[in-house]
mmCIF file of N, CA and C in Angstrom:
data_model
loop_
_atom_site.group_PDB
_atom_site.id
_atom_site.type_symbol
_atom_site.label_atom_id
_atom_site.label_comp_id
_atom_site.label_asym_id
_atom_site.label_seq_id
_atom_site.Cartn_x
_atom_site.Cartn_y
_atom_site.Cartn_z
ATOM 1 N N MET L 108 -13.628 -113.158 139.745
ATOM 2 C CA MET L 108 -12.937 -114.145 140.524
ATOM 3 C C MET L 108 -13.424 -114.071 141.968
ATOM 4 N N GLY L 109 -14.260 -115.011 142.410
ATOM 5 C CA GLY L 109 -14.732 -115.043 143.791
ATOM 6 C C GLY L 109 -15.576 -113.828 144.129
ATOM 7 N N SER L 110 -15.766 -113.614 145.407
ATOM 8 C CA SER L 110 -16.571 -112.478 145.844
ATOM 9 C C SER L 110 -15.700 -111.236 145.949
ATOM 10 N N SER L 111 -16.368 -110.103 146.054
ATOM 11 C CA SER L 111 -15.632 -108.848 146.152
ATOM 12 C C SER L 111 -15.171 -108.578 147.586
ATOM 13 N N MET L 112 -15.539 -109.440 148.510
ATOM 14 C CA MET L 112 -15.126 -109.262 149.897
ATOM 15 C C MET L 112 -13.628 -109.526 150.015
ATOM 16 N N SER L 113 -12.927 -108.617 150.658
ATOM 17 C CA SER L 113 -11.483 -108.775 150.797
ATOM 18 C C SER L 113 -11.153 -109.903 151.768
ATOM 19 N N ARG L 114 -9.934 -110.378 151.668
ATOM 20 C CA ARG L 114 -9.480 -111.442 152.563
ATOM 21 C C ARG L 114 -9.552 -110.981 154.021
ATOM 22 N N LYS L 115 -9.193 -109.721 154.259
ATOM 23 C CA LYS L 115 -9.238 -109.161 155.611
ATOM 24 C C LYS L 115 -10.675 -109.164 156.141
ATOM 25 N N ASP L 116 -11.642 -108.785 155.285
ATOM 26 C CA ASP L 116 -13.049 -108.786 155.691
ATOM 27 C C ASP L 116 -13.534 -110.200 156.003
ATOM 28 N N ARG L 117 -13.114 -111.165 155.188
ATOM 29 C CA ARG L 117 -13.508 -112.556 155.428
ATOM 30 C C ARG L 117 -12.929 -113.060 156.745
ATOM 31 N N LYS L 118 -11.661 -112.707 157.011
ATOM 32 C CA LYS L 118 -11.042 -113.121 158.278
ATOM 33 C C LYS L 118 -11.794 -112.525 159.461
ATOM 34 N N LYS L 119 -12.165 -111.248 159.352
ATOM 35 C CA LYS L 119 -12.903 -110.607 160.444
ATOM 36 C C LYS L 119 -14.277 -111.243 160.609
ATOM 37 N N GLY L 120 -14.921 -111.592 159.491
ATOM 38 C CA GLY L 120 -16.227 -112.254 159.567
ATOM 39 C C GLY L 120 -16.111 -113.608 160.247
ATOM 40 N N LEU L 121 -15.087 -114.353 159.885
ATOM 41 C CA LEU L 121 -14.849 -115.649 160.520
ATOM 42 C C LEU L 121 -14.543 -115.451 161.999
ATOM 43 N N LEU L 122 -13.764 -114.447 162.305
ATOM 44 C CA LEU L 122 -13.407 -114.163 163.691
ATOM 45 C C LEU L 122 -14.647 -113.792 164.503
ATOM 46 N N ARG L 123 -15.532 -112.980 163.931
ATOM 47 C CA ARG L 123 -16.786 -112.624 164.617
ATOM 48 C C ARG L 123 -17.586 -113.882 164.955
ATOM 49 N N LEU L 124 -17.719 -114.765 163.955
ATOM 50 C CA LEU L 124 -18.482 -115.994 164.175
ATOM 51 C C LEU L 124 -17.797 -116.896 165.194
ATOM 52 N N PHE L 125 -16.476 -117.003 165.117
ATOM 53 C CA PHE L 125 -15.758 -117.832 166.084
ATOM 54 C C PHE L 125 -15.968 -117.286 167.496
ATOM 55 N N ILE L 126 -15.841 -115.972 167.649
ATOM 56 C CA ILE L 126 -16.024 -115.359 168.969
ATOM 57 C C ILE L 126 -17.432 -115.638 169.484
ATOM 58 N N LEU L 127 -18.422 -115.449 168.629
ATOM 59 C CA LEU L 127 -19.801 -115.703 169.038
ATOM 60 C C LEU L 127 -19.984 -117.175 169.403
ATOM 61 N N ARG L 128 -19.398 -118.052 168.625
ATOM 62 C CA ARG L 128 -19.522 -119.496 168.898
ATOM 63 C C ARG L 128 -18.869 -119.859 170.228
ATOM 64 N N THR L 129 -17.661 -119.378 170.455
ATOM 65 C CA THR L 129 -16.973 -119.726 171.700
ATOM 66 C C THR L 129 -17.692 -119.128 172.906
ATOM 67 N N LEU L 130 -18.289 -117.945 172.739
ATOM 68 C CA LEU L 130 -19.021 -117.328 173.846
ATOM 69 C C LEU L 130 -20.401 -117.950 174.043
ATOM 70 N N SER L 131 -20.861 -118.730 173.069
ATOM 71 C CA SER L 131 -22.131 -119.446 173.252
ATOM 72 C C SER L 131 -21.922 -120.671 174.146
ATOM 73 N N LYS L 132 -20.672 -121.097 174.269
ATOM 74 C CA LYS L 132 -20.352 -122.265 175.099
ATOM 75 C C LYS L 132 -20.108 -121.871 176.548
ATOM 76 N N GLU L 133 -19.371 -120.772 176.758
ATOM 77 C CA GLU L 133 -19.079 -120.297 178.116
ATOM 78 C C GLU L 133 -18.567 -118.864 178.062
ATOM 79 N N ALA L 134 -18.684 -118.183 179.189
ATOM 80 C CA ALA L 134 -18.198 -116.802 179.284
ATOM 81 C C ALA L 134 -16.673 -116.796 179.244
ATOM 82 N N LYS L 135 -16.117 -115.841 178.488
ATOM 83 C CA LYS L 135 -14.665 -115.715 178.367
ATOM 84 C C LYS L 135 -14.291 -114.250 178.246
ATOM 85 N N SER L 136 -13.082 -113.946 178.667
ATOM 86 C CA SER L 136 -12.541 -112.594 178.500
ATOM 87 C C SER L 136 -11.908 -112.483 177.113
ATOM 88 N N GLY L 137 -11.592 -111.264 176.723
ATOM 89 C CA GLY L 137 -10.886 -111.065 175.455
ATOM 90 C C GLY L 137 -9.568 -111.818 175.441
ATOM 91 N N TYR L 138 -8.866 -111.791 176.561
ATOM 92 C CA TYR L 138 -7.594 -112.516 176.667
ATOM 93 C C TYR L 138 -7.809 -114.018 176.483
ATOM 94 N N ASP L 139 -8.866 -114.569 177.092
ATOM 95 C CA ASP L 139 -9.166 -115.999 176.939
ATOM 96 C C ASP L 139 -9.405 -116.346 175.470
ATOM 97 N N ILE L 140 -10.100 -115.452 174.772
ATOM 98 C CA ILE L 140 -10.401 -115.689 173.356
ATOM 99 C C ILE L 140 -9.114 -115.662 172.536
ATOM 100 N N LEU L 141 -8.264 -114.686 172.789
ATOM 101 C CA LEU L 141 -6.969 -114.618 172.088
ATOM 102 C C LEU L 141 -6.158 -115.893 172.311
ATOM 103 N N ARG L 142 -6.106 -116.333 173.549
ATOM 104 C CA ARG L 142 -5.357 -117.544 173.883
ATOM 105 C C ARG L 142 -5.959 -118.770 173.181
ATOM 106 N N GLU L 143 -7.281 -118.858 173.161
ATOM 107 C CA GLU L 143 -7.944 -119.991 172.516
ATOM 108 C C GLU L 143 -7.660 -120.021 171.014
ATOM 109 N N ILE L 144 -7.692 -118.872 170.375
ATOM 110 C CA ILE L 144 -7.395 -118.817 168.939
ATOM 111 C C ILE L 144 -5.968 -119.286 168.691
ATOM 112 N N GLY L 145 -5.039 -118.830 169.513
ATOM 113 C CA GLY L 145 -3.657 -119.283 169.387
ATOM 114 C C GLY L 145 -3.534 -120.788 169.517
ATOM 115 N N GLU L 146 -4.266 -121.368 170.477
ATOM 116 C CA GLU L 146 -4.236 -122.820 170.674
ATOM 117 C C GLU L 146 -4.873 -123.547 169.500
ATOM 118 N N LYS L 147 -6.045 -123.077 169.062
ATOM 119 C CA LYS L 147 -6.771 -123.755 167.981
ATOM 120 C C LYS L 147 -6.008 -123.705 166.662
ATOM 121 N N THR L 148 -5.248 -122.631 166.448
ATOM 122 C CA THR L 148 -4.485 -122.504 165.199
ATOM 123 C C THR L 148 -3.041 -122.962 165.376
ATOM 124 N N GLN L 149 -2.757 -123.572 166.506
ATOM 125 C CA GLN L 149 -1.410 -124.059 166.824
ATOM 126 C C GLN L 149 -0.363 -122.962 166.644
ATOM 127 N N GLY L 150 -0.753 -121.758 167.052
ATOM 128 C CA GLY L 150 0.158 -120.623 167.001
ATOM 129 C C GLY L 150 0.347 -120.006 165.630
ATOM 130 N N GLU L 151 -0.370 -120.503 164.628
ATOM 131 C CA GLU L 151 -0.216 -119.997 163.261
ATOM 132 C C GLU L 151 -0.889 -118.647 163.055
ATOM 133 N N TRP L 152 -1.869 -118.341 163.874
ATOM 134 C CA TRP L 152 -2.559 -117.065 163.729
ATOM 135 C C TRP L 152 -2.945 -116.570 165.110
ATOM 136 N N SER L 153 -2.638 -115.345 165.380
ATOM 137 C CA SER L 153 -3.000 -114.740 166.652
ATOM 138 C C SER L 153 -3.395 -113.290 166.389
ATOM 139 N N PRO L 154 -4.705 -113.034 166.296
ATOM 140 C CA PRO L 154 -5.130 -111.658 166.046
ATOM 141 C C PRO L 154 -4.717 -110.757 167.207
ATOM 142 N N SER L 155 -4.600 -109.493 166.935
ATOM 143 C CA SER L 155 -4.170 -108.541 167.963
ATOM 144 C C SER L 155 -5.339 -108.149 168.864
ATOM 145 N N LYS L 156 -5.009 -107.572 170.007
ATOM 146 C CA LYS L 156 -6.035 -107.021 170.895
ATOM 147 C C LYS L 156 -6.826 -105.948 170.152
ATOM 148 N N GLY L 157 -6.133 -105.222 169.263
ATOM 149 C CA GLY L 157 -6.767 -104.168 168.478
ATOM 150 C C GLY L 157 -7.768 -104.693 167.466
ATOM 151 N N THR L 158 -7.767 -105.992 167.243
ATOM 152 C CA THR L 158 -8.769 -106.627 166.385
ATOM 153 C C THR L 158 -9.887 -107.222 167.234
ATOM 154 N N ILE L 159 -9.518 -107.926 168.289
ATOM 155 C CA ILE L 159 -10.495 -108.639 169.121
ATOM 156 C C ILE L 159 -11.437 -107.689 169.872
ATOM 157 N N TYR L 160 -10.879 -106.713 170.551
ATOM 158 C CA TYR L 160 -11.719 -105.872 171.417
ATOM 159 C C TYR L 160 -12.739 -105.025 170.647
ATOM 160 N N PRO L 161 -12.407 -104.477 169.478
ATOM 161 C CA PRO L 161 -13.458 -103.787 168.709
ATOM 162 C C PRO L 161 -14.582 -104.736 168.265
ATOM 163 N N ILE L 162 -14.233 -105.984 167.959
ATOM 164 C CA ILE L 162 -15.274 -106.952 167.594
ATOM 165 C C ILE L 162 -16.159 -107.243 168.802
ATOM 166 N N LEU L 163 -15.553 -107.416 169.969
ATOM 167 C CA LEU L 163 -16.346 -107.634 171.186
ATOM 168 C C LEU L 163 -17.278 -106.447 171.435
ATOM 169 N N SER L 164 -16.775 -105.229 171.260
ATOM 170 C CA SER L 164 -17.610 -104.030 171.446
ATOM 171 C C SER L 164 -18.762 -104.003 170.451
ATOM 172 N N GLU L 165 -18.458 -104.340 169.203
ATOM 173 C CA GLU L 165 -19.493 -104.363 168.162
ATOM 174 C C GLU L 165 -20.575 -105.393 168.491
ATOM 175 N N LEU L 166 -20.166 -106.591 168.878
ATOM 176 C CA LEU L 166 -21.130 -107.641 169.213
ATOM 177 C C LEU L 166 -21.964 -107.253 170.435
ATOM 178 N N GLU L 167 -21.340 -106.561 171.372
ATOM 179 C CA GLU L 167 -22.058 -106.114 172.570
ATOM 180 C C GLU L 167 -23.068 -105.018 172.209
ATOM 181 N N GLU L 168 -22.675 -104.083 171.353
ATOM 182 C CA GLU L 168 -23.598 -103.026 170.906
ATOM 183 C C GLU L 168 -24.808 -103.614 170.193
ATOM 184 N N LYS L 169 -24.573 -104.677 169.433
ATOM 185 C CA LYS L 169 -25.661 -105.330 168.694
ATOM 186 C C LYS L 169 -26.466 -106.281 169.573
ATOM 187 N N LYS L 170 -26.118 -106.345 170.862
ATOM 188 C CA LYS L 170 -26.811 -107.196 171.841
ATOM 189 C C LYS L 170 -26.681 -108.686 171.525
ATOM 190 N N LEU L 171 -25.607 -109.053 170.828
ATOM 191 C CA LEU L 171 -25.362 -110.461 170.529
ATOM 192 C C LEU L 171 -24.551 -111.122 171.641
ATOM 193 N N ILE L 172 -23.819 -110.301 172.403
ATOM 194 C CA ILE L 172 -23.114 -110.769 173.590
ATOM 195 C C ILE L 172 -23.359 -109.766 174.706
ATOM 196 N N GLU L 173 -23.073 -110.194 175.932
ATOM 197 C CA GLU L 173 -23.185 -109.278 177.065
ATOM 198 C C GLU L 173 -22.008 -109.492 177.995
ATOM 199 N N GLY L 174 -21.624 -108.417 178.663
ATOM 200 C CA GLY L 174 -20.520 -108.483 179.607
ATOM 201 C C GLY L 174 -20.970 -109.048 180.941
ATOM 202 N N VAL L 175 -20.113 -109.841 181.542
ATOM 203 C CA VAL L 175 -20.358 -110.382 182.880
ATOM 204 C C VAL L 175 -19.064 -110.241 183.669
ATOM 205 N N GLU L 176 -19.168 -110.013 184.960
ATOM 206 C CA GLU L 176 -17.957 -109.909 185.781
ATOM 207 C C GLU L 176 -17.626 -111.286 186.312
ATOM 208 N N GLU L 177 -16.337 -111.578 186.328
ATOM 209 C CA GLU L 177 -15.905 -112.929 186.647
ATOM 210 C C GLU L 177 -14.648 -112.890 187.506
ATOM 211 N N GLY L 178 -14.578 -113.748 188.485
ATOM 212 C CA GLY L 178 -13.359 -113.901 189.265
ATOM 213 C C GLY L 178 -13.186 -112.855 190.350
ATOM 214 N N ALA L 179 -12.169 -113.075 191.176
ATOM 215 C CA ALA L 179 -11.889 -112.193 192.317
ATOM 216 C C ALA L 179 -11.513 -110.787 191.866
ATOM 217 N N ARG L 180 -10.795 -110.695 190.739
ATOM 218 C CA ARG L 180 -10.381 -109.370 190.255
ATOM 219 C C ARG L 180 -11.459 -108.722 189.402
ATOM 220 N N ALA L 181 -12.592 -109.393 189.305
ATOM 221 C CA ALA L 181 -13.740 -108.883 188.551
ATOM 222 C C ALA L 181 -13.361 -108.463 187.133
ATOM 223 N N ARG L 182 -12.635 -109.330 186.452
ATOM 224 C CA ARG L 182 -12.312 -109.021 185.053
ATOM 225 C C ARG L 182 -13.573 -109.183 184.215
ATOM 226 N N LYS L 183 -13.644 -108.454 183.146
ATOM 227 C CA LYS L 183 -14.839 -108.500 182.305
ATOM 228 C C LYS L 183 -14.743 -109.682 181.359
ATOM 229 N N ALA L 184 -15.767 -110.477 181.398
ATOM 230 C CA ALA L 184 -15.893 -111.587 180.463
ATOM 231 C C ALA L 184 -17.177 -111.342 179.674
ATOM 232 N N PHE L 185 -17.367 -112.109 178.642
ATOM 233 C CA PHE L 185 -18.535 -111.951 177.787
ATOM 234 C C PHE L 185 -19.184 -113.306 177.580
ATOM 235 N N LYS L 186 -20.484 -113.280 177.347
ATOM 236 C CA LYS L 186 -21.194 -114.501 176.976
ATOM 237 C C LYS L 186 -22.226 -114.138 175.915
ATOM 238 N N ALA L 187 -22.578 -115.124 175.114
ATOM 239 C CA ALA L 187 -23.568 -114.900 174.061
ATOM 240 C C ALA L 187 -24.953 -114.745 174.684
ATOM 241 N N THR L 188 -25.750 -113.883 174.089
ATOM 242 C CA THR L 188 -27.142 -113.708 174.507
ATOM 243 C C THR L 188 -28.012 -114.672 173.701
ATOM 244 N N LYS L 189 -29.295 -114.736 174.034
ATOM 245 C CA LYS L 189 -30.220 -115.565 173.242
ATOM 246 C C LYS L 189 -30.227 -115.087 171.790
ATOM 247 N N ALA L 190 -30.229 -113.766 171.614
ATOM 248 C CA ALA L 190 -30.201 -113.205 170.253
ATOM 249 C C ALA L 190 -28.905 -113.587 169.547
ATOM 250 N N GLY L 191 -27.800 -113.594 170.286
ATOM 251 C CA GLY L 191 -26.512 -113.984 169.714
ATOM 252 C C GLY L 191 -26.499 -115.435 169.282
ATOM 253 N N ASN L 192 -27.065 -116.307 170.116
ATOM 254 C CA ASN L 192 -27.133 -117.727 169.766
ATOM 255 C C ASN L 192 -28.006 -117.950 168.535
ATOM 256 N N ALA L 193 -29.125 -117.235 168.461
ATOM 257 C CA ALA L 193 -30.015 -117.353 167.299
ATOM 258 C C ALA L 193 -29.313 -116.847 166.035
ATOM 259 N N HIS L 194 -28.616 -115.725 166.161
ATOM 260 C CA HIS L 194 -27.878 -115.158 165.026
ATOM 261 C C HIS L 194 -26.799 -116.134 164.545
ATOM 262 N N LEU L 195 -26.074 -116.718 165.473
ATOM 263 C CA LEU L 195 -25.028 -117.680 165.134
ATOM 264 C C LEU L 195 -25.608 -118.874 164.386
ATOM 265 N N LYS L 196 -26.661 -119.434 164.920
ATOM 266 C CA LYS L 196 -27.292 -120.610 164.302
ATOM 267 C C LYS L 196 -27.767 -120.297 162.881
ATOM 268 N N GLU L 197 -28.409 -119.157 162.715
ATOM 269 C CA GLU L 197 -28.924 -118.763 161.398
ATOM 270 C C GLU L 197 -27.788 -118.497 160.414
ATOM 271 N N THR L 198 -26.744 -117.828 160.856
ATOM 272 C CA THR L 198 -25.609 -117.523 159.978
ATOM 273 C C THR L 198 -24.921 -118.801 159.527
ATOM 274 N N ILE L 199 -24.713 -119.721 160.443
ATOM 275 C CA ILE L 199 -24.083 -120.998 160.083
ATOM 276 C C ILE L 199 -24.964 -121.747 159.095
ATOM 277 N N ARG L 200 -26.259 -121.800 159.361
ATOM 278 C CA ARG L 200 -27.177 -122.500 158.455
ATOM 279 C C ARG L 200 -27.133 -121.895 157.053
ATOM 280 N N ARG L 201 -27.122 -120.573 156.993
ATOM 281 C CA ARG L 201 -27.160 -119.866 155.712
ATOM 282 C C ARG L 201 -25.886 -120.078 154.893
ATOM 283 N N HIS L 202 -24.745 -120.176 155.554
ATOM 284 C CA HIS L 202 -23.473 -120.242 154.834
ATOM 285 C C HIS L 202 -22.833 -121.626 154.778
ATOM 286 N N GLU L 203 -23.410 -122.584 155.472
ATOM 287 C CA GLU L 203 -22.778 -123.896 155.602
ATOM 288 C C GLU L 203 -22.475 -124.562 154.256
ATOM 289 N N ASP L 204 -23.462 -124.664 153.387
ATOM 290 C CA ASP L 204 -23.247 -125.342 152.104
ATOM 291 C C ASP L 204 -22.219 -124.614 151.246
ATOM 292 N N GLU L 205 -22.313 -123.288 151.206
ATOM 293 C CA GLU L 205 -21.368 -122.491 150.419
ATOM 294 C C GLU L 205 -19.933 -122.708 150.911
ATOM 295 N N GLN L 206 -19.749 -122.695 152.208
ATOM 296 C CA GLN L 206 -18.410 -122.874 152.772
ATOM 297 C C GLN L 206 -17.883 -124.283 152.530
ATOM 298 N N LYS L 207 -18.751 -125.271 152.637
ATOM 299 C CA LYS L 207 -18.321 -126.654 152.384
ATOM 300 C C LYS L 207 -17.827 -126.804 150.948
ATOM 301 N N LYS L 208 -18.549 -126.211 149.995
ATOM 302 C CA LYS L 208 -18.134 -126.294 148.588
ATOM 303 C C LYS L 208 -16.797 -125.598 148.376
ATOM 304 N N ARG L 209 -16.660 -124.409 148.954
ATOM 305 C CA ARG L 209 -15.413 -123.656 148.812
ATOM 306 C C ARG L 209 -14.237 -124.447 149.397
ATOM 307 N N MET L 210 -14.424 -124.992 150.586
ATOM 308 C CA MET L 210 -13.349 -125.743 151.247
ATOM 309 C C MET L 210 -13.029 -127.031 150.489
ATOM 310 N N ALA L 211 -14.045 -127.692 149.950
ATOM 311 C CA ALA L 211 -13.815 -128.930 149.207
ATOM 312 C C ALA L 211 -12.953 -128.655 147.979
ATOM 313 N N GLY L 212 -13.238 -127.582 147.278
ATOM 314 C CA GLY L 212 -12.440 -127.235 146.106
ATOM 315 C C GLY L 212 -11.001 -126.930 146.470
ATOM 316 N N ARG L 213 -10.809 -126.180 147.510
ATOM 317 C CA ARG L 213 -9.444 -125.853 147.956
ATOM 318 C C ARG L 213 -8.721 -127.094 148.458
ATOM 319 N N ARG L 214 -9.445 -127.952 149.154
ATOM 320 C CA ARG L 214 -8.832 -129.177 149.669
ATOM 321 C C ARG L 214 -8.329 -130.049 148.515
ATOM 322 N N LEU L 215 -9.136 -130.168 147.468
ATOM 323 C CA LEU L 215 -8.725 -130.983 146.320
ATOM 324 C C LEU L 215 -7.464 -130.425 145.664
ATOM 325 N N LEU L 216 -7.413 -129.126 145.500
ATOM 326 C CA LEU L 216 -6.239 -128.495 144.910
ATOM 327 C C LEU L 216 -5.013 -128.687 145.802
ATOM 328 N N PHE L 217 -5.190 -128.530 147.091
ATOM 329 C CA PHE L 217 -4.107 -128.730 148.055
ATOM 330 C C PHE L 217 -3.596 -130.170 147.990
ATOM 331 N N LEU L 218 -4.516 -131.124 147.998
ATOM 332 C CA LEU L 218 -4.118 -132.536 147.947
ATOM 333 C C LEU L 218 -3.360 -132.847 146.663
ATOM 334 N N GLU L 219 -3.863 -132.336 145.555
ATOM 335 C CA GLU L 219 -3.219 -132.582 144.260
ATOM 336 C C GLU L 219 -1.806 -132.010 144.226
ATOM 337 N N THR L 220 -1.612 -130.903 144.880
ATOM 338 C CA THR L 220 -0.313 -130.234 144.870
ATOM 339 C C THR L 220 0.701 -130.897 145.791
ATOM 340 N N PHE L 221 0.284 -131.286 146.981
ATOM 341 C CA PHE L 221 1.244 -131.701 147.999
ATOM 342 C C PHE L 221 1.296 -133.198 148.312
ATOM 343 N N PHE L 222 0.368 -133.994 147.818
ATOM 344 C CA PHE L 222 0.324 -135.405 148.188
ATOM 345 C C PHE L 222 0.371 -136.312 146.968
ATOM 346 N N ASP L 223 0.927 -137.516 147.166
ATOM 347 C CA ASP L 223 0.900 -138.489 146.079
ATOM 348 C C ASP L 223 -0.472 -139.173 146.073
ATOM 349 N N GLU L 224 -0.710 -140.024 145.081
ATOM 350 C CA GLU L 224 -2.032 -140.619 144.888
ATOM 351 C C GLU L 224 -2.495 -141.425 146.107
ATOM 352 N N ARG L 225 -1.613 -142.221 146.673
ATOM 353 C CA ARG L 225 -1.974 -143.049 147.830
ATOM 354 C C ARG L 225 -2.384 -142.168 149.019
ATOM 355 N N GLU L 226 -1.615 -141.123 149.272
ATOM 356 C CA GLU L 226 -1.931 -140.214 150.377
ATOM 357 C C GLU L 226 -3.254 -139.482 150.128
ATOM 358 N N ARG L 227 -3.495 -139.101 148.870
ATOM 359 C CA ARG L 227 -4.759 -138.423 148.531
ATOM 360 C C ARG L 227 -5.943 -139.335 148.813
ATOM 361 N N LYS L 228 -5.800 -140.620 148.472
ATOM 362 C CA LYS L 228 -6.893 -141.571 148.717
ATOM 363 C C LYS L 228 -7.177 -141.695 150.213
ATOM 364 N N LEU L 229 -6.127 -141.759 151.021
ATOM 365 C CA LEU L 229 -6.310 -141.862 152.475
ATOM 366 C C LEU L 229 -7.019 -140.629 153.033
ATOM 367 N N VAL L 230 -6.592 -139.464 152.596
ATOM 368 C CA VAL L 230 -7.214 -138.226 153.076
ATOM 369 C C VAL L 230 -8.670 -138.164 152.618
ATOM 370 N N THR L 231 -8.923 -138.557 151.380
ATOM 371 C CA THR L 231 -10.284 -138.540 150.848
ATOM 372 C C THR L 231 -11.176 -139.510 151.617
ATOM 373 N N LEU L 232 -10.660 -140.699 151.923
ATOM 374 C CA LEU L 232 -11.434 -141.666 152.704
ATOM 375 C C LEU L 232 -11.758 -141.126 154.093
ATOM 376 N N SER L 233 -10.787 -140.505 154.720
ATOM 377 C CA SER L 233 -11.046 -139.960 156.057
ATOM 378 C C SER L 233 -12.068 -138.828 155.980
ATOM 379 N N GLN L 234 -12.022 -138.020 154.927
ATOM 380 C CA GLN L 234 -13.007 -136.951 154.772
ATOM 381 C C GLN L 234 -14.389 -137.539 154.523
ATOM 382 N N ASP L 235 -14.462 -138.609 153.741
ATOM 383 C CA ASP L 235 -15.748 -139.282 153.520
ATOM 384 C C ASP L 235 -16.326 -139.769 154.848
ATOM 385 N N PHE L 236 -15.463 -140.307 155.695
ATOM 386 C CA PHE L 236 -15.885 -140.778 157.012
ATOM 387 C C PHE L 236 -16.453 -139.621 157.840
ATOM 388 N N VAL L 237 -15.762 -138.491 157.836
ATOM 389 C CA VAL L 237 -16.228 -137.306 158.573
ATOM 390 C C VAL L 237 -17.571 -136.837 158.024
ATOM 391 N N ASP L 238 -17.711 -136.810 156.699
ATOM 392 C CA ASP L 238 -18.970 -136.385 156.081
ATOM 393 C C ASP L 238 -20.126 -137.297 156.490
ATOM 394 N N LYS L 239 -19.883 -138.601 156.504
ATOM 395 C CA LYS L 239 -20.925 -139.563 156.906
ATOM 396 C C LYS L 239 -21.302 -139.362 158.374
ATOM 397 N N ALA L 240 -20.315 -139.116 159.214
ATOM 398 C CA ALA L 240 -20.590 -138.869 160.634
ATOM 399 C C ALA L 240 -21.449 -137.620 160.800
ATOM 400 N N ARG L 241 -21.162 -136.574 160.024
ATOM 401 C CA ARG L 241 -21.972 -135.345 160.086
ATOM 402 C C ARG L 241 -23.408 -135.611 159.648
ATOM 403 N N GLU L 242 -23.551 -136.367 158.551
ATOM 404 C CA GLU L 242 -24.894 -136.698 158.063
ATOM 405 C C GLU L 242 -25.688 -137.439 159.126
ATOM 406 N N THR L 243 -25.050 -138.409 159.761
ATOM 407 C CA THR L 243 -25.709 -139.190 160.805
ATOM 408 C C THR L 243 -26.126 -138.292 161.959
ATOM 409 N N ARG L 244 -25.239 -137.389 162.368
ATOM 410 C CA ARG L 244 -25.543 -136.471 163.466
ATOM 411 C C ARG L 244 -26.724 -135.569 163.098
ATOM 412 N N GLN L 245 -26.742 -135.075 161.861
ATOM 413 C CA GLN L 245 -27.840 -134.201 161.439
ATOM 414 C C GLN L 245 -29.165 -134.956 161.397
ATOM 415 N N LYS L 246 -29.119 -136.208 160.966
ATOM 416 C CA LYS L 246 -30.343 -137.017 160.939
ATOM 417 C C LYS L 246 -30.861 -137.246 162.348
ATOM 418 N N LYS L 247 -29.951 -137.508 163.285
ATOM 419 C CA LYS L 247 -30.359 -137.707 164.681
ATOM 420 C C LYS L 247 -30.969 -136.433 165.244
ATOM 421 N N LYS L 248 -30.381 -135.276 164.918
ATOM 422 C CA LYS L 248 -30.923 -133.997 165.394
ATOM 423 C C LYS L 248 -32.322 -133.767 164.839
ATOM 424 N N ALA L 249 -32.528 -134.147 163.577
ATOM 425 C CA ALA L 249 -33.824 -133.938 162.940
ATOM 426 C C ALA L 249 -34.902 -134.804 163.595
ATOM 427 N N ILE L 250 -34.513 -135.977 164.064
ATOM 428 C CA ILE L 250 -35.460 -136.890 164.703
ATOM 429 C C ILE L 250 -35.870 -136.368 166.075
ATOM 430 N N MET L 251 -34.914 -135.775 166.791
ATOM 431 C CA MET L 251 -35.177 -135.307 168.170
ATOM 432 C C MET L 251 -35.997 -134.097 168.160
#
């Protein structure tokens, strides 16, 4: 049944990638990352400092992120390195199709369980729209 990776390991893997992704956009402190996760999950999930900071240390040891001093109080923030950005891009490319299939299967089961036929059709149409937009974006990237 599925992979042998535990749910906790998968969450940490997702968290590592999210941290790397958010740090590829701009430098942030551990506190900023915790706050962002809370906002993005609408308060449904908030990992502890005891989870975030060891991941930041691990990513820094692997040279995927680097510490930078920021602000008047010189708090430590982190940003992705070139190696970190390359690692992120490659990891996303490698797992993208697998994750899309997994999510599509779960989405169908969720829709079947909680929505009536009309609502399922609306959600499916909106997902089709999102998929087409992604395809168009990827085609444009390939041209550039």
